[in-house]
Tab-separated table of C-alpha atoms and ligand atoms in Angstrom:
chain	number	residue	atom	x	y	z
P	141	MET	CA	-14.183	16.282	-3.919
P	142	TYR	CA	-11.381	14.198	-5.469
P	143	VAL	CA	-7.832	14.160	-3.604
P	144	LEU	CA	-4.568	13.246	-4.997
P	145	ALA	CA	-2.191	12.044	-2.330
P	146	PRO	CA	1.283	11.748	-3.760
P	147	SER	CA	3.309	8.972	-2.173
P	148	LEU	CA	6.635	9.996	-0.677
P	149	LEU	CA	7.773	6.595	-1.186
P	150	GLY	CA	8.242	7.439	-4.806
P	151	ALA	CA	10.326	10.697	-4.340
P	152	ASP	CA	14.052	11.187	-4.326
P	153	PHE	CA	14.958	10.540	-0.711
P	154	LYS	CA	18.086	12.794	-0.926
P	155	ASN	CA	15.666	15.768	-1.850
P	156	LEU	CA	12.626	15.124	0.070
P	157	GLU	CA	11.920	18.880	0.978
P	158	ARG	CA	12.172	19.765	-2.995
P	159	ASP	CA	9.717	17.135	-4.014
P	160	ILE	CA	7.090	17.633	-1.595
P	161	LYS	CA	7.282	21.419	-2.611
P	162	ALA	CA	6.706	20.601	-6.110
P	163	VAL	CA	3.760	18.403	-5.475
P	164	GLU	CA	2.244	21.175	-3.013
P	165	GLU	CA	3.026	24.044	-5.225
P	166	ALA	CA	1.146	22.014	-8.154
P	167	GLY	CA	-2.131	21.607	-6.240
P	168	ALA	CA	-1.619	18.300	-4.385
P	169	SER	CA	-3.530	18.913	-0.919
P	170	TRP	CA	-2.351	15.508	0.672
P	171	LEU	CA	0.938	13.599	1.138
P	172	HIS	CA	0.638	9.950	1.604
P	173	LEU	CA	3.720	8.550	4.031
P	174	ASP	CA	4.266	4.973	3.984
P	175	VAL	CA	5.703	3.606	7.416
P	176	MET	CA	7.066	0.048	7.034
P	177	ASP	CA	8.507	-2.263	9.674
P	178	GLY	CA	9.869	-5.275	8.000
P	179	ALA	CA	7.605	-7.584	9.632
P	180	PHE	CA	4.065	-6.676	8.373
P	181	VAL	CA	5.505	-6.193	4.842
P	182	PRO	CA	9.131	-7.210	3.622
P	183	SER	CA	10.437	-3.742	3.477
P	184	ILE	CA	11.401	-1.130	5.923
P	185	SER	CA	11.029	2.647	4.960
P	186	PHE	CA	10.967	5.417	7.622
P	187	GLY	CA	9.178	6.506	10.684
P	188	MET	CA	8.362	9.109	13.251
P	189	PRO	CA	11.474	11.292	12.984
P	190	VAL	CA	11.420	11.265	9.298
P	191	ILE	CA	7.524	12.716	9.380
P	192	ALA	CA	8.362	15.292	12.292
P	193	SER	CA	11.190	16.782	10.308
P	194	LEU	CA	8.863	16.920	6.894
P	195	ARG	CA	6.064	18.414	9.171
P	196	ASN	CA	8.119	21.820	9.396
P	197	CYS	CA	8.153	22.285	5.440
P	198	SER	CA	4.455	21.467	4.386
P	199	ARG	CA	0.848	22.088	5.084
P	200	MET	CA	-0.319	19.367	3.131
P	201	THR	CA	-2.657	16.835	5.061
P	202	PHE	CA	-0.138	14.060	6.236
P	203	ASP	CA	-1.798	10.712	5.480
P	204	VAL	CA	0.108	8.365	7.326
P	205	HIS	CA	-0.103	4.625	5.963
P	206	MET	CA	1.188	2.320	8.657
P	207	MET	CA	2.247	-1.040	7.264
P	208	VAL	CA	3.331	-2.208	10.590
P	209	GLU	CA	2.420	-5.121	13.010
P	210	GLU	CA	0.183	-3.984	16.015
P	211	PRO	CA	0.018	0.012	14.611
P	212	GLY	CA	-2.186	0.989	17.525
P	213	ARG	CA	1.394	0.808	19.585
P	214	TYR	CA	2.596	3.989	17.919
P	215	ALA	CA	-0.727	6.010	17.593
P	216	GLU	CA	0.112	8.688	19.978
P	217	ALA	CA	3.982	8.941	18.487
P	218	VAL	CA	2.658	9.211	15.107
P	219	ARG	CA	0.142	11.691	15.703
P	220	GLU	CA	2.923	13.618	17.708
P	221	ALA	CA	5.173	13.563	14.634
P	222	GLY	CA	2.481	15.272	12.612
P	223	ALA	CA	-0.014	12.704	11.143
P	224	ASP	CA	-3.393	14.191	10.415
P	225	LEU	CA	-4.658	10.934	9.515
P	226	ILE	CA	-3.675	7.535	10.542
P	227	CYS	CA	-4.281	4.410	8.412
P	228	ILE	CA	-3.764	1.033	9.969
P	229	HIS	CA	-4.122	-2.428	8.290
P	230	ALA	CA	-7.015	-4.653	9.446
P	231	GLU	CA	-4.684	-7.797	8.948
P	232	ALA	CA	-2.213	-6.197	11.366
P	233	CYS	CA	-4.437	-5.674	14.266
P	234	ARG	CA	-5.251	-8.221	16.906
P	235	HIS	CA	-7.893	-6.089	18.328
P	236	LEU	CA	-8.806	-3.746	15.339
P	237	ASP	CA	-11.750	-2.027	17.185
P	238	SER	CA	-9.511	-0.844	19.963
P	239	SER	CA	-6.458	0.266	17.513
P	240	ILE	CA	-9.298	2.342	15.780
P	241	ARG	CA	-10.448	3.894	19.030
P	242	ARG	CA	-6.745	4.546	20.167
P	243	ILE	CA	-5.874	6.482	16.943
P	244	ARG	CA	-9.205	8.495	17.454
P	245	GLU	CA	-8.430	9.684	20.987
P	246	THR	CA	-4.955	11.273	19.555
P	247	GLY	CA	-7.705	13.604	17.730
P	248	ALA	CA	-6.174	12.353	14.129
P	249	ARG	CA	-8.423	11.101	11.297
P	250	VAL	CA	-8.728	7.317	11.216
P	251	GLY	CA	-8.428	5.053	8.261
P	252	VAL	CA	-8.336	1.455	7.850
P	253	ALA	CA	-6.517	-0.482	5.142
P	254	LEU	CA	-7.151	-3.740	3.206
P	255	ASN	CA	-4.852	-5.868	1.298
P	256	PRO	CA	-6.081	-7.114	-2.014
P	257	ALA	CA	-6.827	-10.783	-0.875
P	258	THR	CA	-8.724	-9.528	2.214
P	259	PRO	CA	-12.754	-9.150	1.624
P	260	ILE	CA	-14.533	-6.008	2.697
P	261	SER	CA	-16.462	-7.856	5.048
P	262	ALA	CA	-13.476	-7.876	7.586
P	263	ILE	CA	-14.252	-4.306	8.178
P	264	GLU	CA	-18.124	-4.365	8.006
P	265	LEU	CA	-18.656	-3.588	11.546
P	266	VAL	CA	-15.972	-0.982	11.944
P	267	LEU	CA	-17.116	1.155	9.094
P	268	PRO	CA	-18.827	3.812	11.288
P	269	LEU	CA	-15.783	4.309	13.419
P	270	VAL	CA	-13.494	5.305	10.296
P	271	ASP	CA	-13.281	8.280	8.176
P	272	MET	CA	-11.376	6.434	5.436
P	273	VAL	CA	-11.044	2.778	4.056
P	274	LEU	CA	-7.879	2.095	1.828
P	275	ILE	CA	-8.159	-0.458	-0.864
P	276	MET	CA	-4.662	-1.762	-1.572
P	277	SER	CA	-4.467	-2.308	-5.237
P	278	VAL	CA	-0.989	-3.995	-4.926
P	279	ASN	CA	0.439	-6.161	-2.073
P	280	PRO	CA	1.879	-3.756	0.217
P	281	GLY	CA	5.758	-3.118	0.722
P	282	PHE	CA	7.081	-1.607	-2.503
P	283	GLY	CA	6.282	1.104	-4.895
P	284	GLY	CA	6.302	0.693	-8.847
P	285	GLN	CA	4.175	-2.525	-8.733
P	286	SER	CA	1.236	-3.355	-11.138
P	287	PHE	CA	-2.226	-2.502	-10.410
P	288	ILE	CA	-4.357	-5.696	-9.508
P	289	PRO	CA	-7.706	-5.169	-11.356
P	290	TYR	CA	-9.896	-7.353	-9.257
P	291	THR	CA	-9.571	-4.764	-6.640
P	292	LEU	CA	-11.744	-2.532	-8.608
P	293	ASP	CA	-14.674	-4.920	-7.600
P	294	LYS	CA	-13.818	-4.156	-4.046
P	295	VAL	CA	-14.069	-0.441	-4.480
P	296	ARG	CA	-17.545	-0.852	-6.272
P	297	ALA	CA	-18.863	-3.104	-3.508
P	298	LEU	CA	-17.548	-0.859	-0.663
P	299	ARG	CA	-18.966	2.399	-2.213
P	300	GLU	CA	-22.394	0.570	-2.494
P	301	ARG	CA	-22.072	-0.324	1.166
P	302	ILE	CA	-21.158	2.657	2.481
P	303	GLY	CA	-24.087	4.435	0.435
P	304	LEU	CA	-26.272	1.647	2.111
P	305	LEU	CA	-25.552	2.821	5.538
P	306	GLY	CA	-25.754	6.598	4.940
P	307	LEU	CA	-22.193	7.087	5.694
P	308	ASN	CA	-19.815	9.427	4.361
P	309	THR	CA	-16.446	7.580	4.256
P	310	ASP	CA	-13.620	8.476	2.030
P	311	ILE	CA	-12.301	5.542	-0.137
P	312	GLN	CA	-8.662	5.499	-1.179
P	313	VAL	CA	-6.875	3.320	-3.318
P	314	ASP	CA	-3.013	2.926	-3.261
P	315	GLY	CA	-0.737	0.983	-5.607
P	316	GLY	CA	0.101	0.902	-9.307
P	317	ILE	CA	-2.013	4.179	-10.278
P	318	THR	CA	-1.146	5.863	-13.256
P	319	LEU	CA	-2.683	8.696	-15.312
P	320	ASP	CA	-3.875	6.024	-17.445
P	321	ASN	CA	-6.124	3.990	-14.836
P	322	ALA	CA	-7.011	6.779	-12.523
P	323	GLY	CA	-10.257	7.378	-14.116
P	324	ASP	CA	-11.320	3.678	-13.814
P	325	VAL	CA	-10.509	3.894	-10.071
P	326	LEU	CA	-12.429	7.144	-9.606
P	327	ARG	CA	-15.471	5.824	-11.694
P	328	ALA	CA	-15.234	2.623	-9.444
P	329	GLY	CA	-16.182	4.816	-6.440
P	330	ALA	CA	-12.923	5.960	-5.008
P	331	ASN	CA	-12.185	9.731	-4.253
P	332	ILE	CA	-8.585	9.816	-3.028
P	333	ILE	CA	-5.895	8.624	-5.137
P	334	VAL	CA	-2.427	7.624	-4.121
P	335	ALA	CA	0.347	7.597	-6.492
P	336	GLY	CA	4.006	7.108	-6.062
P	337	SER	CA	6.028	6.348	-9.123
P	338	ALA	CA	3.353	7.873	-11.320
P	339	VAL	CA	3.911	11.151	-9.773
P	340	PHE	CA	7.716	11.306	-8.962
P	341	ARG	CA	9.103	9.406	-11.854
P	342	GLY	CA	9.711	12.536	-14.153
P	343	ALA	CA	8.388	16.126	-13.271
P	344	ALA	CA	6.533	15.851	-10.315
P	345	GLY	CA	4.768	19.160	-10.719
P	346	ASP	CA	3.461	18.203	-14.109
P	347	ASN	CA	2.503	14.868	-13.222
P	348	THR	CA	0.357	16.456	-10.188
P	349	ARG	CA	-1.235	18.706	-12.443
P	350	LYS	CA	-2.055	15.990	-15.109
P	351	PHE	CA	-3.821	14.108	-12.020
P	352	LEU	CA	-5.757	17.148	-11.064
P	353	GLU	CA	-6.699	17.498	-14.539
P	354	ILE	CA	-8.396	14.024	-14.623
P	355	PHE	CA	-10.245	14.860	-11.438
P	356	ARG	CA	-11.559	18.119	-12.889
P	357	HIS	CA	-12.875	16.122	-15.910
P	358	MET	CA	-14.415	13.698	-13.868
P	359	GLU	CA	-16.352	16.214	-11.744
P	360	THR	CA	-17.532	18.293	-14.583
P	361	ARG	CA	-18.721	15.050	-16.464
C	1538	DX5	C1	3.122	0.074	-1.323
C	1538	DX5	C2	2.893	1.567	-0.667
C	1538	DX5	C3	2.328	2.532	-1.980
C	1538	DX5	C4	3.426	2.978	-2.617
C	1538	DX5	C5	2.819	3.185	-4.098
C	1538	DX5	O1	3.152	-0.629	-0.255
C	1538	DX5	O2	1.634	1.317	0.294
C	1538	DX5	O3	1.736	3.810	-0.978
C	1538	DX5	O4	4.274	4.190	-2.379
C	1538	DX5	O5	3.514	3.207	-5.107
C	1538	DX5	P1	3.061	3.176	-6.766
C	1538	DX5	O6	1.962	4.338	-6.836
C	1538	DX5	O7	4.446	3.434	-7.467
C	1538	DX5	O8	2.546	1.956	-7.017
C	1539	ZN	ZN1	0.708	3.487	1.018
């Protein structure tokens, strides 16, 4: 029931295929792909052509985190490139409802993301329309930042809200997650963990297995 989504942003960009194989063979089932436009966030990462060529070397669920202004514009192109799930920021959409519906129409699963300072009330009304909520635990734009502790309160409140509504929504947390704080994130109510530097800094396969071990420990608790 818990999922590790290694974030490709932490990988060695001259060895993407090698790094993807390392985490896939170690048992990671999702790959988190961070698309940045230099406008919604300060930095620029990669886009559709890179996703499309990686699609040929992996069977993992491609979880595409769109850190771009008006991401609905790219729904079809990102789906075509190979996304299984497309996650968009509530803050980046003038018409969040219609952006969500546009992604849904492509056949992809839909996620909605919130920056640390955005309250969960911002997505209250669209919760029944999405498969996943991404709670950012750093300000988006860069890997390797420190986890912002108050975001755990948002995870707890969101898990409670999802339960009250009788929904089955996944909660993903992204940013500053390590082997040391992953347990706290899961106990707060998340079930999908994104980790970039904690996976790819050092031996990616070994680090993946250590995260999966934490998941097993939680499940048998
Ligand atoms: C940050 C990205 C993250 C990033 C996480 O804006 O959304 O997915 O790769 O990297 P770490 O795990 O190093 O914080
Ligand atoms: Zn991300």
